[in-house]
Coordinates of C-alpha atoms in Angstrom, one line a residue:
Chain A
X1 CA 0.1 0.0 -0.2
X2 CA 2.9 2.4 1.1
X3 CA 4.2 1.4 -2.0
X4 CA 1.6 1.9 -4.2
X5 CA 1.2 5.6 -2.9
X6 CA 4.7 6.4 -2.9
X7 CA 5.4 5.1 -6.2
X8 CA 2.1 7.5 -7.4
X9 CA 3.4 10.5 -5.6
X10 CA 6.8 10.1 -7.2
X11 CA 6.0 9.7 -10.8
X12 CA 3.2 13.0 -10.2
X13 CA 3.6 13.8 -13.9
X14 CA 3.2 10.5 -15.8
X15 CA 0.6 9.5 -13.6
X16 CA -1.8 12.8 -13.8
X17 CA -1.2 12.2 -18.0
X18 CA -2.9 8.8 -17.3
X19 CA -5.0 9.8 -14.9
X20 CA -6.6 12.8 -17.2
X21 CA -7.0 9.7 -20.1
X22 CA -9.0 8.1 -17.2
X23 CA -11.0 10.9 -16.5
X24 CA -11.8 11.6 -19.9
X25 CA -12.8 8.0 -20.8
X26 CA -14.9 7.7 -17.5
X27 CA -16.3 11.2 -18.9
X28 CA -17.3 9.9 -22.2
X29 CA -19.2 6.9 -20.7
X30 CA -21.0 8.8 -18.6
X31 CA -21.9 11.5 -20.8
X32 CA -23.0 9.1 -23.4
X33 CA -25.1 7.2 -21.4
X34 CA -26.4 10.2 -20.1
X35 CA -27.7 11.1 -23.3
X36 CA -28.5 7.8 -24.3
X37 CA -30.9 8.0 -20.7
X38 CA -32.5 10.9 -22.1
X39 CA -33.0 9.7 -25.6
X40 CA -34.6 7.1 -24.1
X41 CA -36.7 9.3 -21.7
X42 CA -38.0 11.4 -24.5
X43 CA -39.8 8.1 -25.2
X44 CA -41.4 6.7 -22.7
X45 CA -41.3 9.6 -19.7
X46 CA -44.9 10.4 -20.1
X47 CA -46.1 7.2 -18.8
X48 CA -42.8 6.5 -16.5
X49 CA -43.2 9.2 -14.7
X50 CA -47.0 8.3 -14.0
X51 CA -48.2 7.0 -10.9
X52 CA -49.7 4.1 -12.0
X53 CA -48.8 0.3 -11.8
X54 CA -51.0 -1.0 -14.4
X55 CA -53.4 -0.2 -17.4
X56 CA -56.5 -1.6 -18.4
X57 CA -56.6 -1.8 -22.9
X58 CA -58.7 -3.9 -25.0
X59 CA -57.2 -7.5 -25.9
X60 CA -56.4 -6.7 -29.5
X61 CA -54.1 -3.6 -28.7
X62 CA -51.0 -5.4 -28.8
X63 CA -50.4 -3.4 -25.4
X64 CA -50.4 -0.4 -27.4
X65 CA -52.3 2.4 -25.2
X66 CA -52.9 4.6 -28.6
X67 CA -55.1 1.6 -30.5
X68 CA -56.5 0.4 -27.6
X69 CA -60.5 1.4 -27.1
X70 CA -62.5 0.6 -24.2
X71 CA -66.1 1.5 -23.9
X72 CA -67.3 4.6 -21.3
X73 CA -69.1 2.2 -18.9
X74 CA -66.0 0.2 -18.4
X75 CA -64.7 2.6 -16.4
X76 CA -67.4 2.0 -13.7
X77 CA -67.2 -2.1 -14.2
X78 CA -63.2 -1.4 -12.9
X79 CA -63.9 0.7 -10.6
X80 CA -66.1 -1.3 -8.9
X81 CA -63.8 -4.4 -9.0
X82 CA -61.0 -2.7 -7.3
X83 CA -60.1 -0.5 -4.3
X84 CA -57.3 1.1 -6.2
X85 CA -58.3 4.5 -8.0
X86 CA -59.0 4.0 -11.4
X87 CA -59.2 6.7 -14.1
X88 CA -59.2 7.2 -17.8
X89 CA -56.5 7.9 -20.0
X90 CA -56.1 9.1 -23.7
X91 CA -53.1 9.5 -26.0
X92 CA -53.6 11.3 -29.2
X93 CA -50.8 12.8 -31.2
X94 CA -51.7 16.0 -33.4
X95 CA -50.5 18.9 -33.9
X96 CA -50.6 22.4 -32.5
X97 CA -50.5 26.0 -33.9
X98 CA -49.0 29.1 -32.4
X99 CA -51.5 32.1 -31.9
X100 CA -50.6 34.2 -35.0
X101 CA -48.4 31.7 -36.4
X102 CA -48.4 28.8 -39.5
X103 CA -46.0 26.7 -38.1
X104 CA -47.5 23.0 -36.9
X105 CA -46.1 22.0 -33.9
X106 CA -45.6 18.4 -32.7
X107 CA -47.8 17.6 -29.8
X108 CA -49.3 14.3 -27.8
X109 CA -52.3 15.0 -25.8
X110 CA -52.8 13.3 -22.9
X111 CA -56.4 13.2 -21.8
X112 CA -56.6 13.2 -17.7
X113 CA -59.6 13.5 -15.3
X114 CA -58.6 16.9 -13.9
X115 CA -56.9 16.2 -10.1
X116 CA -56.4 12.3 -10.9
X117 CA -53.1 10.6 -9.7
X118 CA -52.1 10.6 -13.3
X119 CA -52.3 14.7 -13.6
X120 CA -48.9 15.9 -13.4
X121 CA -47.2 18.5 -11.0
X122 CA -46.5 21.9 -13.2
X123 CA -43.2 23.9 -12.6
X124 CA -44.7 27.0 -13.8
X125 CA -48.4 28.0 -13.7
X126 CA -51.7 26.0 -12.6
X127 CA -52.4 22.5 -12.8
X128 CA -56.2 21.4 -14.9
X129 CA -57.2 20.8 -11.5
X130 CA -56.7 24.6 -10.3
X131 CA -58.2 26.2 -12.9
X132 CA -62.1 26.0 -14.2
X133 CA -62.5 22.9 -16.7
X134 CA -64.1 25.1 -19.1
X135 CA -64.0 27.4 -22.1
X136 CA -62.8 31.0 -20.4
X137 CA -64.3 34.2 -22.0
X138 CA -62.8 33.8 -25.4
X139 CA -63.9 30.1 -25.6
X140 CA -60.2 29.2 -24.6
X141 CA -59.8 25.7 -22.9
X142 CA -56.9 25.0 -20.4
X143 CA -53.8 23.0 -21.5
X144 CA -50.7 22.1 -19.4
X145 CA -47.9 21.9 -21.7
X146 CA -44.3 20.0 -21.7
X147 CA -41.6 22.7 -21.0
X148 CA -40.0 22.3 -24.0
X149 CA -42.7 24.7 -25.4
X150 CA -41.2 27.2 -23.9
X151 CA -38.6 27.0 -26.0
X152 CA -40.9 27.4 -28.9
X153 CA -41.8 31.1 -27.8
X154 CA -45.0 29.8 -25.9
X155 CA -45.5 31.4 -22.4
X156 CA -48.3 31.0 -20.0
X157 CA -51.5 32.8 -20.8
X158 CA -50.7 32.5 -24.7
X159 CA -53.4 31.2 -26.9
X160 CA -52.7 28.1 -29.3
X161 CA -54.8 26.2 -31.5
X162 CA -55.4 22.8 -32.4
X163 CA -54.4 22.2 -35.9
X164 CA -57.0 20.3 -37.5
X165 CA -60.2 21.8 -35.1
X166 CA -58.8 25.2 -34.6
X167 CA -60.4 24.5 -31.5
X168 CA -58.9 27.0 -29.1
X169 CA -56.2 26.2 -25.7
X170 CA -55.0 28.6 -23.4
X171 CA -51.4 27.4 -21.5
X172 CA -52.5 27.1 -17.8
X173 CA -49.4 25.8 -17.1
X174 CA -46.2 24.3 -18.1
X175 CA -44.9 20.6 -16.4
X176 CA -41.2 19.1 -16.6
X177 CA -40.0 16.1 -18.5
X178 CA -43.1 15.2 -20.3
X179 CA -42.2 13.3 -23.4
X180 CA -44.2 10.3 -25.4
X181 CA -42.8 8.7 -28.5
X182 CA -40.1 12.0 -28.9
X183 CA -43.0 14.4 -28.9
X184 CA -43.3 16.8 -26.3
X185 CA -46.8 16.3 -24.2
X186 CA -49.9 18.7 -23.6
X187 CA -51.9 17.8 -20.7
X188 CA -56.0 18.5 -21.8
X189 CA -59.0 17.0 -19.3
X190 CA -60.8 14.3 -21.1
X191 CA -64.1 16.7 -21.1
X192 CA -62.1 19.1 -23.7
X193 CA -60.7 16.0 -25.4
X194 CA -64.3 14.7 -26.1
X195 CA -65.0 18.2 -27.2
X196 CA -61.8 18.0 -29.4
X197 CA -63.0 14.2 -31.2
X198 CA -66.8 15.9 -31.5
X199 CA -65.0 18.8 -33.7
X200 CA -63.6 16.6 -35.5
X201 CA -66.4 14.2 -36.2
X202 CA -69.4 14.7 -34.9
X203 CA -70.5 11.1 -35.0
X204 CA -68.1 10.2 -32.0
X205 CA -69.0 8.5 -29.1
X206 CA -66.9 8.5 -25.9
X207 CA -64.5 6.0 -25.7
X208 CA -61.3 6.0 -23.6
X209 CA -58.1 4.7 -24.5
X210 CA -57.1 2.9 -21.4
X211 CA -57.5 2.7 -17.6
X212 CA -54.9 3.7 -15.5
X213 CA -55.1 1.5 -12.4
X214 CA -52.9 3.3 -9.1
X215 CA -52.0 0.3 -7.2
X216 CA -51.3 -3.4 -6.8
X217 CA -55.2 -4.3 -6.2
X218 CA -56.0 -6.0 -9.4
X219 CA -57.0 -9.6 -9.1
X220 CA -60.7 -9.0 -9.1
X221 CA -60.5 -7.0 -12.2
X222 CA -61.9 -8.6 -15.1
X223 CA -63.7 -7.3 -18.2
X224 CA -64.5 -9.5 -20.9
X225 CA -62.2 -8.6 -24.3
X226 CA -59.8 -6.5 -22.2
X227 CA -56.4 -7.3 -20.6
X228 CA -54.3 -5.8 -17.8
X229 CA -50.8 -4.8 -18.7
X230 CA -47.8 -3.9 -16.2
X231 CA -46.4 -0.2 -16.8
X232 CA -42.7 -1.8 -17.7
X233 CA -44.7 -3.9 -20.3
X234 CA -46.7 -0.8 -21.6
X235 CA -43.5 1.1 -22.3
X236 CA -41.4 -1.7 -23.7
X237 CA -44.0 -1.7 -26.5
X238 CA -43.9 2.1 -27.3
X239 CA -43.2 1.6 -31.0
X240 CA -39.3 1.9 -31.3
X241 CA -38.6 1.8 -27.8
X242 CA -37.1 -1.3 -27.2
X243 CA -35.0 -1.7 -30.5
X244 CA -34.0 2.6 -29.9
X245 CA -32.9 1.8 -26.0
X246 CA -31.0 -1.5 -26.7
X247 CA -28.6 -0.4 -29.4
X248 CA -28.1 2.2 -27.2
X249 CA -27.6 0.6 -24.1
X250 CA -25.4 -1.7 -25.8
X251 CA -23.0 1.2 -27.4
X252 CA -23.0 2.3 -23.9
X253 CA -21.4 -1.0 -22.5
X254 CA -19.0 -1.7 -25.5
X255 CA -17.6 1.4 -24.6
X256 CA -17.1 0.6 -20.8
X257 CA -15.8 -2.4 -21.7
X258 CA -13.3 -0.8 -24.3
X259 CA -12.3 1.7 -22.4
X260 CA -11.4 -0.4 -19.4
X261 CA -9.6 -2.7 -21.5
X262 CA -7.5 0.5 -22.8
X263 CA -6.9 0.8 -18.8
X264 CA -5.6 -2.6 -18.6
X265 CA -3.0 -2.1 -21.3
X266 CA -1.8 0.5 -20.0
X267 CA -0.9 -1.0 -16.5
X268 CA 0.3 -4.1 -18.7
X269 CA 2.9 -1.5 -20.5
X270 CA 3.6 0.4 -17.3
X271 CA 4.2 -3.4 -15.6
X272 CA 6.7 -4.2 -18.2
X273 CA 8.6 -1.0 -18.2
X274 CA 9.1 -2.2 -14.4
X275 CA 9.7 -6.0 -14.8
X276 CA 13.4 -5.2 -13.9
X277 CA 12.4 -3.3 -10.8
X278 CA 10.0 -6.2 -9.3
X279 CA 12.7 -8.6 -10.2
X280 CA 14.6 -6.7 -7.6
X281 CA 11.6 -6.4 -5.2
X282 CA 11.4 -9.9 -4.9
X283 CA 15.0 -10.9 -4.6
X284 CA 14.6 -8.5 -1.9
X285 CA 11.6 -11.2 -0.4
X286 CA 8.7 -8.9 -1.5
X287 CA 5.9 -11.7 -2.4
X288 CA 4.1 -12.3 -5.8
X289 CA 1.3 -11.4 -3.4
X290 CA 2.3 -8.1 -2.2
X291 CA 3.6 -7.4 -5.6
X292 CA -0.3 -7.9 -6.5
X293 CA -1.7 -5.8 -3.4
X294 CA 0.6 -2.8 -4.5
X295 CA -0.6 -3.1 -8.5
X296 CA -4.0 -3.4 -7.4
X297 CA -4.0 -0.3 -5.0
X298 CA -2.7 1.5 -7.8
X299 CA -5.4 0.7 -10.3
X300 CA -7.9 1.3 -7.2
X301 CA -6.6 4.9 -6.4
X302 CA -6.2 6.1 -10.1
X303 CA -9.4 4.7 -10.9
X304 CA -11.8 5.9 -8.3
X305 CA -10.3 9.3 -8.6
X306 CA -10.7 9.6 -11.7
X307 CA -14.2 8.5 -11.7
X308 CA -14.8 11.0 -8.8
X309 CA -13.7 13.5 -11.0
X310 CA -15.7 12.1 -14.2
X311 CA -19.0 12.5 -12.2
X312 CA -18.4 16.0 -11.2
X313 CA -17.6 17.2 -14.8
X314 CA -20.7 15.0 -16.1
X315 CA -22.7 17.0 -13.9
X316 CA -21.3 20.0 -13.9
X317 CA -21.4 19.9 -17.4
X318 CA -25.2 18.6 -17.7
X319 CA -26.2 21.7 -15.2
X320 CA -24.9 23.7 -18.2
X321 CA -26.5 21.9 -21.4
X322 CA -29.0 23.3 -23.6
X323 CA -32.9 22.5 -22.5
X324 CA -33.8 20.8 -25.9
X325 CA -30.2 18.4 -25.4
X326 CA -32.1 15.3 -24.0
X327 CA -29.9 14.2 -20.8
X328 CA -31.1 12.4 -18.3
X329 CA -28.9 10.6 -15.6
X330 CA -29.7 10.1 -12.5
X331 CA -26.9 10.3 -9.7
X332 CA -27.3 6.7 -8.6
X333 CA -27.3 5.3 -12.2
X334 CA -23.8 7.3 -13.2
X335 CA -22.7 5.8 -9.8
X336 CA -23.5 2.0 -11.0
X337 CA -22.1 3.1 -14.3
X338 CA -18.5 4.7 -12.8
X339 CA -18.7 1.4 -10.1
X340 CA -18.8 -1.0 -13.0
X341 CA -15.6 1.0 -14.9
X342 CA -13.7 0.8 -11.7
X343 CA -14.2 -3.1 -11.1
X344 CA -13.5 -3.8 -15.1
X345 CA -10.2 -1.1 -14.8
X346 CA -8.9 -3.5 -11.7
X347 CA -10.3 -6.7 -13.1
X348 CA -8.0 -5.5 -16.5
X349 CA -5.0 -5.4 -14.2
X350 CA -5.0 -9.0 -13.7
X351 CA -3.1 -8.9 -16.9
X352 CA -0.2 -7.1 -15.2
X353 CA -0.4 -9.7 -12.0
X354 CA 0.2 -12.7 -14.4
X355 CA 3.1 -11.1 -16.1
X356 CA 4.3 -10.1 -12.2
X357 CA 4.0 -13.5 -11.1
X358 CA 6.2 -15.0 -14.0
X359 CA 9.3 -12.3 -13.3
X360 CA 12.0 -14.1 -12.0
X361 CA 14.0 -12.8 -9.3
X362 CA 17.3 -14.2 -10.6
X363 CA 16.8 -11.2 -13.1
X364 CA 18.7 -9.0 -10.8
X365 CA 21.6 -11.0 -10.3
X366 CA 24.2 -10.4 -13.1
X367 CA 23.9 -6.9 -14.6
X368 CA 20.2 -7.7 -14.7
X369 CA 20.4 -8.6 -18.6
X370 CA 16.9 -10.0 -19.4
Chain B
X1 CA 30.6 -24.1 12.8
X2 CA 30.6 -22.2 9.1
X3 CA 28.1 -19.7 8.4
X4 CA 27.8 -20.3 5.3
X5 CA 28.4 -23.8 3.9
X6 CA 28.3 -24.7 0.0
X7 CA 28.7 -28.6 -0.8
X8 CA 29.4 -29.7 -3.7
X9 CA 27.3 -27.8 -5.9
X10 CA 26.3 -28.9 -9.7
X11 CA 24.6 -27.1 -12.3
X12 CA 24.6 -27.2 -15.8
X13 CA 22.2 -25.6 -18.3
X14 CA 20.9 -26.7 -21.4
X15 CA 23.0 -24.9 -24.6
X16 CA 21.0 -25.9 -27.6
X17 CA 22.0 -29.6 -28.0
X18 CA 25.1 -29.3 -26.0
X19 CA 25.0 -29.7 -21.7
X20 CA 26.6 -26.9 -20.3
X21 CA 28.3 -27.7 -17.3
X22 CA 28.4 -24.1 -15.6
X23 CA 29.2 -25.5 -11.8
X24 CA 30.7 -29.0 -11.0
X25 CA 31.3 -30.0 -7.7
X26 CA 32.0 -26.0 -6.3
X27 CA 32.6 -26.2 -2.3
X28 CA 32.7 -22.9 -0.2
X29 CA 32.7 -22.4 4.0
X30 CA 32.6 -18.9 5.4
X31 CA 32.9 -17.9 8.8
X32 CA 31.1 -15.3 10.9
X33 CA 32.9 -12.0 10.5
X34 CA 34.7 -13.2 7.3
X35 CA 34.6 -11.2 3.8
X36 CA 35.1 -13.2 0.9
X37 CA 36.1 -12.6 -2.7
X38 CA 35.2 -14.8 -5.7
X39 CA 36.7 -13.7 -8.6
X40 CA 36.4 -15.1 -12.4
X41 CA 36.0 -13.9 -16.2
X42 CA 32.4 -13.0 -17.3
X43 CA 30.7 -16.6 -18.2
X44 CA 32.3 -18.5 -15.5
X45 CA 29.3 -18.6 -13.4
X46 CA 29.8 -16.2 -10.6
X47 CA 26.0 -15.2 -10.9
X48 CA 24.9 -18.8 -11.0
X49 CA 26.7 -19.2 -7.8
X50 CA 25.7 -16.1 -6.3
X51 CA 22.0 -17.1 -7.6
X52 CA 22.4 -20.8 -5.7
X53 CA 23.9 -19.4 -2.3
X54 CA 21.1 -16.8 -2.8
X55 CA 17.9 -19.3 -3.2
X56 CA 17.6 -17.8 -6.7
X57 CA 18.2 -20.8 -8.0
X58 CA 18.1 -24.5 -7.4
X59 CA 21.4 -26.8 -7.6
X60 CA 21.3 -29.9 -9.5
X61 CA 23.1 -31.4 -7.0
X62 CA 24.7 -30.2 -3.9
X63 CA 23.9 -28.6 -0.3
X64 CA 24.1 -25.3 0.7
X65 CA 23.6 -24.4 4.7
X66 CA 22.9 -20.8 6.3
X67 CA 23.6 -21.1 9.7
X68 CA 23.7 -24.9 10.0
X69 CA 20.3 -24.8 8.4
X70 CA 20.2 -26.9 5.1
X71 CA 18.3 -24.3 3.0
X72 CA 18.7 -26.4 -0.3
X73 CA 15.7 -28.6 0.9
X74 CA 13.8 -25.9 1.6
X75 CA 10.6 -25.8 -0.7
X76 CA 10.5 -22.6 -3.5
X77 CA 7.2 -21.2 -1.8
X78 CA 9.9 -20.6 1.6
X79 CA 12.8 -19.1 -0.8
X80 CA 11.1 -15.6 -1.0
X81 CA 10.6 -15.3 2.6
X82 CA 13.5 -16.8 3.7
X83 CA 15.3 -14.7 1.0
X84 CA 13.8 -11.7 3.3
X85 CA 14.9 -12.7 6.5
X86 CA 18.5 -14.4 6.1
X87 CA 20.1 -13.0 3.1
X88 CA 21.0 -9.6 2.2
X89 CA 21.7 -8.7 -1.5
X90 CA 23.9 -6.2 -2.8
X91 CA 23.6 -5.5 -6.4
X92 CA 26.0 -4.6 -9.4
X93 CA 24.2 -1.1 -9.8
X94 CA 22.5 0.2 -6.5
X95 CA 19.1 -1.1 -7.9
X96 CA 17.1 1.4 -5.4
X97 CA 13.6 2.0 -6.0
X98 CA 13.5 5.2 -8.1
X99 CA 9.9 6.4 -6.0
X100 CA 11.6 6.1 -2.6
X101 CA 14.0 8.2 -0.3
X102 CA 16.6 6.5 1.3
X103 CA 15.2 6.4 4.5
X104 CA 11.8 4.5 2.9
X105 CA 14.3 2.4 1.0
X106 CA 15.2 0.9 4.4
X107 CA 12.1 1.2 6.1
X108 CA 10.1 -0.2 3.7
X109 CA 11.9 -3.0 2.9
X110 CA 12.3 -3.8 7.1
X111 CA 10.6 -6.4 8.8
X112 CA 8.4 -5.2 12.1
X113 CA 10.0 -7.5 14.0
X114 CA 13.7 -6.3 13.2
X115 CA 12.6 -2.8 14.0
X116 CA 13.9 -2.8 17.5
X117 CA 17.0 -4.8 16.4
X118 CA 18.2 -3.2 13.7
X119 CA 18.1 0.9 13.6
X120 CA 17.9 1.7 9.9
X121 CA 18.4 5.5 10.6
X122 CA 21.9 4.7 12.4
X123 CA 22.6 2.2 9.6
X124 CA 22.4 5.2 7.1
X125 CA 24.7 6.9 9.8
X126 CA 27.0 4.5 9.7
X127 CA 27.6 4.3 5.9
X128 CA 27.9 7.7 6.4
X129 CA 24.9 8.7 4.0
X130 CA 22.7 10.2 6.8
X131 CA 22.3 13.6 5.2
X132 CA 20.6 11.2 2.2
X133 CA 17.9 10.2 4.4
X134 CA 14.8 12.8 2.6
X135 CA 16.8 12.8 -0.8
X136 CA 16.0 10.2 -3.9
X137 CA 18.0 8.2 -5.8
X138 CA 18.2 10.4 -8.5
X139 CA 19.3 13.5 -6.7
X140 CA 22.0 11.2 -5.6
X141 CA 25.6 10.1 -6.4
X142 CA 26.6 7.0 -7.2
X143 CA 28.9 6.3 -4.3
X144 CA 25.8 7.5 -1.9
X145 CA 23.5 5.2 -4.0
X146 CA 25.3 2.1 -2.9
X147 CA 25.8 2.9 0.4
X148 CA 22.3 3.2 0.8
X149 CA 22.1 0.1 -1.3
X150 CA 24.5 -1.4 1.1
X151 CA 22.4 0.0 4.4
X152 CA 19.4 -1.7 2.8
X153 CA 20.9 -5.4 2.9
X154 CA 21.6 -5.1 6.4
X155 CA 18.1 -3.9 7.7
X156 CA 16.7 -7.4 8.2
X157 CA 19.7 -8.7 10.2
X158 CA 20.6 -11.4 7.7
X159 CA 23.2 -14.4 8.2
X160 CA 25.1 -13.7 5.0
X161 CA 25.5 -10.6 2.6
X162 CA 25.9 -11.4 -1.1
X163 CA 27.3 -8.7 -3.3
X164 CA 27.1 -9.0 -7.0
X165 CA 30.1 -6.7 -8.8
X166 CA 29.2 -3.9 -5.8
X167 CA 32.0 -1.9 -7.4
X168 CA 31.2 -1.9 -10.9
X169 CA 29.4 1.2 -11.1
X170 CA 31.9 3.2 -9.3
X171 CA 35.4 4.6 -10.0
X172 CA 38.6 3.1 -7.8
X173 CA 38.6 5.4 -4.8
X174 CA 34.6 5.2 -4.4
X175 CA 34.7 1.6 -5.1
X176 CA 37.3 1.0 -2.3
X177 CA 35.2 2.9 0.8
X178 CA 32.4 1.2 -0.5
X179 CA 33.3 -2.4 0.0
X180 CA 35.7 -1.2 3.0
X181 CA 31.9 0.0 4.2
X182 CA 30.2 -3.9 3.5
X183 CA 33.7 -5.3 5.5
X184 CA 33.2 -2.7 8.8
X185 CA 29.3 -4.2 8.9
X186 CA 30.3 -7.7 8.4
X187 CA 33.0 -7.3 10.8
X188 CA 31.3 -5.4 13.7
X189 CA 27.6 -7.9 13.0
X190 CA 29.3 -10.8 12.8
X191 CA 27.8 -11.3 9.4
X192 CA 29.1 -13.4 6.4
X193 CA 30.1 -11.8 3.0
X194 CA 30.6 -12.7 -0.4
X195 CA 31.6 -10.6 -2.9
X196 CA 31.5 -11.8 -7.0
X197 CA 34.0 -9.5 -8.6
X198 CA 36.1 -8.9 -11.0
X199 CA 38.0 -5.8 -9.4
X200 CA 41.6 -6.9 -8.2
X201 CA 41.7 -3.5 -6.6
X202 CA 40.1 -4.4 -3.6
X203 CA 41.2 -7.8 -2.7
X204 CA 43.2 -6.6 -0.4
X205 CA 40.1 -5.9 1.6
X206 CA 39.1 -9.3 1.7
X207 CA 39.9 -12.4 4.2
X208 CA 40.0 -14.9 1.5
X209 CA 39.9 -14.6 -2.5
X210 CA 39.0 -17.4 -4.5
X211 CA 38.7 -18.0 -8.4
X212 CA 35.9 -19.9 -10.1
X213 CA 37.3 -21.8 -13.0
X214 CA 36.0 -25.1 -14.5
X215 CA 33.3 -24.9 -12.2
X216 CA 35.1 -25.1 -8.9
X217 CA 36.8 -22.5 -6.3
X218 CA 40.1 -22.5 -5.9
X219 CA 41.6 -20.0 -3.3
X220 CA 44.5 -18.0 -4.3
X221 CA 47.1 -16.8 -2.0
X222 CA 45.8 -12.9 -1.1
X223 CA 48.9 -10.7 -1.2

């Protein structure tokens, strides 16, 4: 241990260079996993942040909320079958137009009952349940938008229109991190949604896409032609999510492994340079075990320090990133990635240890020609 | 009783298709407090002899006794520990670790149980390098480095000291000083030193001088 530390201190310049490399590698891995997660969030956040455990869908919907269709009375039936809270949810992809503009903005409407448990908290303004749930004096209905719409120049109180019906909304509030299928969400009340559908087709009869169930009490829920789907399954069935997520996750893990192998090779080269020194240490009575501890200590010190700095850098950088950048990294996930990185780099020093164990102390004698 | 007793050691290496007999029936006996030199041209087997005496290499036949104990019978797994406790090495060039100052060169190799027996700082003083305590090898002269290396050889209170060409990297004057110091420490502490060398200028500091020829040692008169 003492040898490990003193050698690092003495070779400051050399080891600082190695440390910079380590930090950059770890930073790259962390940053990319943040971007990967962020990209994933853009697909699933709207569902993932919902406080629901299960969703009831029609059994021909292939676990996809947007193609499911449930009759209105099923809501009351299910409510009677469980003690958990049950609320309707509709998801509809449409376009939005800013007042006085012609550009269409992508929006996914999430229609919820105001005040129900799937209604999100707002970062700014008011929630749907805090405003009158009907048209205001100008005939506008309330909408709570994902805060990405702020970047489009929309602010609280602005008027926006649904592009196909030209139904006017006023922006009641902004919620954070509300995306579905790469598109920002606008929350409207189920009532407003019905109004919207009626504008689209006068023949519309009220139906729900899905029912969200808050808790675990689902055993008695049984309605002909429907199925219960866990939240995780809903998420993995969102179109393209699983394929995208798998690809990006693979990239991140390949990066972690490649970086760790690079580190292993670095330490191996250092070991080769020190063969003579290790030979002398062995001749002087230091066992392979003691030398192994020294090497592992050095690798551990270098990689733990690099991990800490890289974590700081990543979160520092994330704070300064533009809002539009899909970066999302939870601290515990970042810790796991860093931890795995440290463990793999220590494992990769086994290569060096095998080399050390093969050094014959006799090389110290006779001028030390190898 | 001899502190170091080598009996009838033989060692041969395969050299292509030929068997190369490096040592054939070599014997040597050194008493406590004696310092002896082993002379010989390069390739005569000096290194092989030193490696076998220092438990770095096993002989094909023959026995090695240190302090009356037959160490040639020890299993290889015990060699490292035995070297640390009973044998002090002085190498051709100092072989100090570049990242340790002189004080650490000694203390980091000293067994805890020897701390009370041998005062590492006192050793540095005796070898006249106590001014180098905080210095790293890169900042020291060749003579200073070799003297710290000598101090390191004594720090675990070994029975025997094996020196491999200790004057090779030093000029004549510094070489003599260094060997004189090895001699003084051996006499003072009642150790045994075997110095493998081809430096004839230091032979007058030896109690006995042997020449390694044809795989055996012959004592030559020490004038």
